[in-house]
Short mmCIF file of C-alpha atoms and ligand atoms in Angstrom, two decimals:
data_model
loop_
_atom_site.label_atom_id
_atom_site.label_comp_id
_atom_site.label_asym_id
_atom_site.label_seq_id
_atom_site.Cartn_x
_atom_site.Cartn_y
_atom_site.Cartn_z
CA UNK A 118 18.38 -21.14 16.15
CA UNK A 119 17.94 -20.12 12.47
CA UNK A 120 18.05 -16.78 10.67
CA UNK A 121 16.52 -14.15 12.41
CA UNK A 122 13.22 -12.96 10.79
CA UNK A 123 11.20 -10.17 11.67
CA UNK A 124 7.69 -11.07 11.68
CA UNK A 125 4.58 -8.66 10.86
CA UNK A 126 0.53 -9.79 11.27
CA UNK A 127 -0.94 -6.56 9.62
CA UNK A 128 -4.52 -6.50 10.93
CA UNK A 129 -7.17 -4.35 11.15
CA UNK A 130 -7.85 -3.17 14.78
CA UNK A 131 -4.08 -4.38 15.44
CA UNK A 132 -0.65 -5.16 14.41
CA UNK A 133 1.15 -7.79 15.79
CA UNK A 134 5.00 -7.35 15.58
CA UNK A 135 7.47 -9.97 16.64
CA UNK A 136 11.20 -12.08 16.08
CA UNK A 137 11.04 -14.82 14.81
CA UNK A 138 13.28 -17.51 13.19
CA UNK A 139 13.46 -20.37 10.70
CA UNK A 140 13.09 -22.86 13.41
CA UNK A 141 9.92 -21.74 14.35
CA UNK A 142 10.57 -19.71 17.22
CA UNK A 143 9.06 -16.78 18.05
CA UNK A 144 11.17 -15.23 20.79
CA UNK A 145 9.44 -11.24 21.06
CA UNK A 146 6.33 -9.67 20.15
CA UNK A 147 4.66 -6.79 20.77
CA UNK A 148 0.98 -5.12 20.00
CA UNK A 149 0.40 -1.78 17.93
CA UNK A 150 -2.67 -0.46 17.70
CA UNK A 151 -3.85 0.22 14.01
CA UNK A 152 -4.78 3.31 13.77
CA UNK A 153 -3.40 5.68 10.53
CA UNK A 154 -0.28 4.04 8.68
CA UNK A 155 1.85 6.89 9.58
CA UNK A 156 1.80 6.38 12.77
CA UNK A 157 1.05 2.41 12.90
CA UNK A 158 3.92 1.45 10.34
CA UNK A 159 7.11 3.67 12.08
CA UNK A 160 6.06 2.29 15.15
CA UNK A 161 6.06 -1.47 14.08
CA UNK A 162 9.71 -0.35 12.27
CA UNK A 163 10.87 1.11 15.38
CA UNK A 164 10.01 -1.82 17.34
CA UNK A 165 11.94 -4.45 15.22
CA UNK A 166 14.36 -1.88 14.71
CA UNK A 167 15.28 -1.89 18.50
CA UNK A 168 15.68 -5.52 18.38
CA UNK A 169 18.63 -5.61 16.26
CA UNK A 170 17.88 -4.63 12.95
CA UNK A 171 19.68 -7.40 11.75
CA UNK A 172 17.03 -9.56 9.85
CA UNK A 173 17.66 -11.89 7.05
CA UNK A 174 14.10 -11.45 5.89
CA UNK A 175 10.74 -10.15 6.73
CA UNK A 176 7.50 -11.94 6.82
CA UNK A 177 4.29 -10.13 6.90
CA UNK A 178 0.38 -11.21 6.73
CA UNK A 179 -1.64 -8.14 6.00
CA UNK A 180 -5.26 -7.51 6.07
CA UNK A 181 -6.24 -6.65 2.42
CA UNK A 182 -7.02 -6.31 0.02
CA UNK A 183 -3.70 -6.44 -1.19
CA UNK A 184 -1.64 -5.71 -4.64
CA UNK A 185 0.36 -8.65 -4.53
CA UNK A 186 1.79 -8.35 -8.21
CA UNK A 187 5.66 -8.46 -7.86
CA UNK A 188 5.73 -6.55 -11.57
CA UNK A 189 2.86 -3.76 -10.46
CA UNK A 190 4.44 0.23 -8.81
CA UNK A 191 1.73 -0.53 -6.29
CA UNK A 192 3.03 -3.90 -4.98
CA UNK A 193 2.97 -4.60 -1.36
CA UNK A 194 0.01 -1.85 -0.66
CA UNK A 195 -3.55 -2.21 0.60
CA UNK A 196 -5.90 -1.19 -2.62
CA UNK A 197 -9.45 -0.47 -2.37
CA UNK A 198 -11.01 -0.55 1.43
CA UNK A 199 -13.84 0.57 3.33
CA UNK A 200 -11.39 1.04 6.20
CA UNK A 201 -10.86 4.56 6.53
CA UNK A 202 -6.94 5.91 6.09
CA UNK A 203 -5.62 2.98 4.28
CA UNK A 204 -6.48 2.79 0.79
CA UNK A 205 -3.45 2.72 -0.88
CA UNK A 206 -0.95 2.67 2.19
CA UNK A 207 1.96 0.89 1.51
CA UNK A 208 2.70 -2.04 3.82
CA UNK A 209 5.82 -3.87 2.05
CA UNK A 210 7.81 -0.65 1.30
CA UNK A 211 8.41 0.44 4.80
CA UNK A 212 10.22 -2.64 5.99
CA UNK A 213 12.09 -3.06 3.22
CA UNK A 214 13.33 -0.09 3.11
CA UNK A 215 14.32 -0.09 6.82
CA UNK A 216 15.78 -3.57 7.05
CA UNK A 217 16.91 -3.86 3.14
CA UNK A 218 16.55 -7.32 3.24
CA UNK A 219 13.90 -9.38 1.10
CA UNK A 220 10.13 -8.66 2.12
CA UNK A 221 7.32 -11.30 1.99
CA UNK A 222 3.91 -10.20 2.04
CA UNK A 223 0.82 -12.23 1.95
CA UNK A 224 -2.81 -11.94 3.08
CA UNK A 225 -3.28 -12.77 6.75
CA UNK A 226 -5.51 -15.90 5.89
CA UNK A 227 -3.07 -16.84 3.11
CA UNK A 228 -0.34 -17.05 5.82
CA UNK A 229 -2.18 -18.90 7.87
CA UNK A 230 -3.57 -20.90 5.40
CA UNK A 231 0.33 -21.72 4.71
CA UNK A 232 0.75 -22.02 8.13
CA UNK A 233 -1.77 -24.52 9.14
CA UNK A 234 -1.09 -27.07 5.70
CA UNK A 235 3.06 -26.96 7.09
CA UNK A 236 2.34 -26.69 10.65
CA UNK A 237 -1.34 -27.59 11.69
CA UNK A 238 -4.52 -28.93 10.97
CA UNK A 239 -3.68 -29.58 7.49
CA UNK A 240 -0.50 -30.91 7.13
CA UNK A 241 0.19 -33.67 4.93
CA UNK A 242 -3.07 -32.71 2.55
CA UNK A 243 -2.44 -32.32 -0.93
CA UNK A 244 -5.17 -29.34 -0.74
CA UNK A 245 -6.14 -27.50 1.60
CA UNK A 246 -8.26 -24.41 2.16
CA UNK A 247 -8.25 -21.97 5.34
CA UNK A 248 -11.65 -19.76 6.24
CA UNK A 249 -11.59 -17.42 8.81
CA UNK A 250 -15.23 -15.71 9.88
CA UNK A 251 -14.59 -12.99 11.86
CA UNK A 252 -15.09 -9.19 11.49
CA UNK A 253 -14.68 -10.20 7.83
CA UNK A 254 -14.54 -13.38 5.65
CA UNK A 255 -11.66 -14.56 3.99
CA UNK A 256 -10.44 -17.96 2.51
CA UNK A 257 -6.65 -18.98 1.24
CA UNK A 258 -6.24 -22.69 -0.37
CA UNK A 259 -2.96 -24.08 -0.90
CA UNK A 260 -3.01 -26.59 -3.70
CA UNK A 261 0.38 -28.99 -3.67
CA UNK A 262 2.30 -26.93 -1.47
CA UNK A 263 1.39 -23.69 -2.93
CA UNK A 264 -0.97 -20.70 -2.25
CA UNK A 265 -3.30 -19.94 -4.96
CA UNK A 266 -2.38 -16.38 -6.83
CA UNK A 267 -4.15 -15.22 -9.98
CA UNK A 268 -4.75 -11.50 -10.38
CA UNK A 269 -3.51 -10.99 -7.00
CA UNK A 270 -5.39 -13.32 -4.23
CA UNK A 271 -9.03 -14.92 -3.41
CA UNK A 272 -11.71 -13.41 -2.22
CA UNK A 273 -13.85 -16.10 -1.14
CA UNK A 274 -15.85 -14.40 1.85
CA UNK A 275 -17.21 -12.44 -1.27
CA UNK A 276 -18.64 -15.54 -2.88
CA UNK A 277 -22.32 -15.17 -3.95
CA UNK A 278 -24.36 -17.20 -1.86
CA UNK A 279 -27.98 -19.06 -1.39
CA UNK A 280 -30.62 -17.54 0.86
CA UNK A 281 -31.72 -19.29 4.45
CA UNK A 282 -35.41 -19.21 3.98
CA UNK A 283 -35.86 -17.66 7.62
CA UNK A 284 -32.88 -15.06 6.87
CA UNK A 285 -34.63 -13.89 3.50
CA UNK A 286 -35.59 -9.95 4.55
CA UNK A 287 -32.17 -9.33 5.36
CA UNK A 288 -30.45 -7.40 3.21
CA UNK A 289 -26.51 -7.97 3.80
CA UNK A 290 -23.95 -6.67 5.37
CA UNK A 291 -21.19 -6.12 2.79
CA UNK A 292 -20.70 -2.82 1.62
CA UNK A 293 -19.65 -3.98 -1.91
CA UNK A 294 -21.81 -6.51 -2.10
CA UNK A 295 -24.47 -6.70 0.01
CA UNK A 296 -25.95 -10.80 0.75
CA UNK A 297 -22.59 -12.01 0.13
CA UNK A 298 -20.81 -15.05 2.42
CA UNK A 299 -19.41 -12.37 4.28
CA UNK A 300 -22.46 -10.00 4.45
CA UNK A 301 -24.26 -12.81 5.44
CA UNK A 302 -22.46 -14.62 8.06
CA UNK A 303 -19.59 -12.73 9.25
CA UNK A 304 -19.46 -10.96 12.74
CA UNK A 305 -20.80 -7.54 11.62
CA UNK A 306 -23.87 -9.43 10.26
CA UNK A 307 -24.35 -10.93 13.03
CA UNK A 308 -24.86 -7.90 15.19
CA UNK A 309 -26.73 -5.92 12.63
CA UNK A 310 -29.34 -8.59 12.54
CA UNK A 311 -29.40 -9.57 16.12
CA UNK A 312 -27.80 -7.04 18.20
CA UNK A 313 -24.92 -9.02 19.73
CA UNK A 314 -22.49 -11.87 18.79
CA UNK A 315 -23.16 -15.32 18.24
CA UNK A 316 -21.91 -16.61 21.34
CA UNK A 317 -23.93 -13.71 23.38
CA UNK A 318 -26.96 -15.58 21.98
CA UNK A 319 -28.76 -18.60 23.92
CA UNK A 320 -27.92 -21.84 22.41
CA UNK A 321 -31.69 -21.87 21.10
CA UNK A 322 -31.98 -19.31 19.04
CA UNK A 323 -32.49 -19.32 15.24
CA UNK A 324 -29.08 -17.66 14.41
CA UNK A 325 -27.05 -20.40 15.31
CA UNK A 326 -28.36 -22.85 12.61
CA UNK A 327 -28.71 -19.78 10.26
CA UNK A 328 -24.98 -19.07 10.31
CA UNK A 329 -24.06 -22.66 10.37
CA UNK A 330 -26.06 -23.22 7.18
CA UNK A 331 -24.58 -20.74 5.55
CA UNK A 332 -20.71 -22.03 6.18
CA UNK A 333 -22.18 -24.80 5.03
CA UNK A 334 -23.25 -23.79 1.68
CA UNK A 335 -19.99 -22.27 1.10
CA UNK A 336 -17.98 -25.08 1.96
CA UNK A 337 -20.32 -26.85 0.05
CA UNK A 338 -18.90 -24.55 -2.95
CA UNK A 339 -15.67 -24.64 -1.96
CA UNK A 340 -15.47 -28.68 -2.08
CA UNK A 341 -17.08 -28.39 -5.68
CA UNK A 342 -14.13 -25.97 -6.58
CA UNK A 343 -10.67 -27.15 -4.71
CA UNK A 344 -12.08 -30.67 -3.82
CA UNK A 345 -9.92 -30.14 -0.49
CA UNK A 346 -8.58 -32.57 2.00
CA UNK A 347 -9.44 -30.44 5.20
CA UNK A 348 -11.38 -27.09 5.26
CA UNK A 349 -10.13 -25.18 8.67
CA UNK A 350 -12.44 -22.98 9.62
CA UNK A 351 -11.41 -20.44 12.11
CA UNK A 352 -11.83 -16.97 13.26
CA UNK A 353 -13.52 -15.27 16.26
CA UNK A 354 -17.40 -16.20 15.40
CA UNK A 355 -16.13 -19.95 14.63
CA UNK A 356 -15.02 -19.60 18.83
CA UNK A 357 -18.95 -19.92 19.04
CA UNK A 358 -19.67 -23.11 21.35
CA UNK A 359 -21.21 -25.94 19.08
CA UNK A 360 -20.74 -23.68 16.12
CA UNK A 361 -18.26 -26.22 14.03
CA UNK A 362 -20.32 -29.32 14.87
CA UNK A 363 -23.74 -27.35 13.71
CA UNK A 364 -21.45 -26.57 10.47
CA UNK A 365 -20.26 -30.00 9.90
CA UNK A 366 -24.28 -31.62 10.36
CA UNK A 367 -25.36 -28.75 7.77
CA UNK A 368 -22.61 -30.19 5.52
CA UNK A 369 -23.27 -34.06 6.16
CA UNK A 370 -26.97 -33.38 4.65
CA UNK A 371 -25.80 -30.94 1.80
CA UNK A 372 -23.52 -33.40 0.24
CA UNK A 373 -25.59 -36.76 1.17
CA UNK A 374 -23.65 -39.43 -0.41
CA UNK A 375 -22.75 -37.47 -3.37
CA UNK A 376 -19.22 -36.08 -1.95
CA UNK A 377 -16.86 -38.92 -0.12
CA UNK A 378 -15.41 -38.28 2.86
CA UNK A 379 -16.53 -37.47 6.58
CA UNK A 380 -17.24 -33.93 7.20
CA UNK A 381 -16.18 -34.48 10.66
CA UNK A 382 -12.51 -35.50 8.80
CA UNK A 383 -12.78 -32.39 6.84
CA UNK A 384 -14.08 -29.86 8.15
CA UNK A 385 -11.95 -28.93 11.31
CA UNK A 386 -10.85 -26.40 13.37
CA UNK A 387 -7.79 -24.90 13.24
CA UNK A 388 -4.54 -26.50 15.15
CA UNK A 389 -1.76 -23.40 15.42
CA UNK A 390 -3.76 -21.66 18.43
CA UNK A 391 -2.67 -17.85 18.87
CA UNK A 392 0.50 -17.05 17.25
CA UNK A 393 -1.35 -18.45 13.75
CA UNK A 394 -0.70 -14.62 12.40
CA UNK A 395 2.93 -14.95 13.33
CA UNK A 396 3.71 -18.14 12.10
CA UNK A 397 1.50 -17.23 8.69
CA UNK A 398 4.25 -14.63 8.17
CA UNK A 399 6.48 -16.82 8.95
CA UNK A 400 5.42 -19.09 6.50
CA UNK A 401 5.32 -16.57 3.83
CA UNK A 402 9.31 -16.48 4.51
CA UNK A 403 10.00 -19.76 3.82
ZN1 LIG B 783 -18.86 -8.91 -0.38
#
């Protein structure tokens, strides 16, 4: 067994708390509702705290977005969201202060971008990115071993995006944006064009290939950009039956000879399974 870390996946309908260590166990974990950070936050404190206390570092993957500059007063805290209560709630500061050990905070698709190059379905890649399409859209690339920071992270579910001939009335589901990746094809989307989720639709219906088209555009951007090894794609609407093969067929036409490589070998699902969130802040530790 290795140090013990206390391990945080920050997300937005729940946080998942647990002990970890550098091994790559995960021994405890427990599941806190997110509701207001004064009440979510203590909780997840009090939890680890009962375990010990004793940590030699905390990990935590965080919804965002985040203020990840180590020189900003605002480090560590959510900045601008539509999710009401946590604009500017500090997730870093709490933990550290309780534990006063180092804190490492990341995006949650950051982490398990990490996560899944070291661990998973990209190890051994010299570049690799990691989508998730769920509720939301988000994309973290690690480039020879390390995440990609500029200003503070990517936003790549907010990427500006071509219009699916039969999808062209709809006007996008992004409140900052509107037709963006993720007001396009993320979960939300989804139900605000159709009603239900992808995989409550028959195998036949137009949405399928619509969504599948559009993951493939972006990856289509996204090999342009990062020229990646693998692209996982992941999240709850990628749990779609037949979604990642429809994806990968999209992706085969759109770069028709001109790209090398197998989109079957590169676009893939992720390997990690359910503690991906944990092990991303795990990650983030090491
Ligand atoms: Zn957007």
């Amino acid at each position: 067994m290795g140090d013990k870390i206390a391990l945080v996946e920050a997300g937005g309908t729940k946080f998942i708390v647990g002990v970890g260590d550098t091994s790559r166990q995960i021994h405890a974990r427990t599941r806190i509702e997110t509701t207001r950070p004064e009440d979510t936050i203590p909780a997840a404190v009090e939890w680890l705290r009962a375990r010990g206390g004793d940590y030699a570092a905390v990990g935590i993957a965080s919804f965002g977005p985040l203020d990840l500059d180590r020189a900003s007063p605002t480090w560590g805290r959510i900045t601008r969201t539509a999710k009401p209560h946590w604009s500017g709630a500090d997730i870093a500061g709490p933990f550290a202060r309780a534990f006063g050990c180092a804190v490492a905070i990341d995006t949650d698709v950051n982490g398990a971008a990490l996560a899944e190059w070291r661990w998973g379905a990209g190890q051994g890649a010299a570049t690799v990115l990691y989508l998730t399409v769920g509720t939301g859209i988000g994309g973290g690339a690690v480039v020879g071993g390390r995440l990609i920071h500029g200003l503070s992270h990517p936003e790549m579910g907010h990427i500006r995006m071509p219009r699916h001939p039969a999808d062209a009335d709809f006007p996008g589901h992004c409140p900052f944006h509107g037709d963006c990746l993720e007001g396009l094809a993320a979960g939300p989307s989804i139900i605000a064009r159709w009603g239900v989720s992808l995989s409550d639709l028959s195998a036949d219906h137009p949405a399928h290939d619509i969504i599948a088209w559009y993951l493939a555009q972006a990856s289509q951007t996204f090999r342009a950009v990062l020229d990646p090894a693998r692209i996982i794609l992941g999240g709850g609407v990628m749990s779609t039956p037949g979604l990642l093969d429809r994806v990968r067929a999209h992706v085969g036409r759109l770069w028709g000879g001109y790209f090398p490589g197998n989109p079957d070998d590169i676009i893939v699902p992720p390997a990690l399974g359910p503690d991906t969130g944990l092990l991303g802040a795990l990650a983030l530790v090491r």
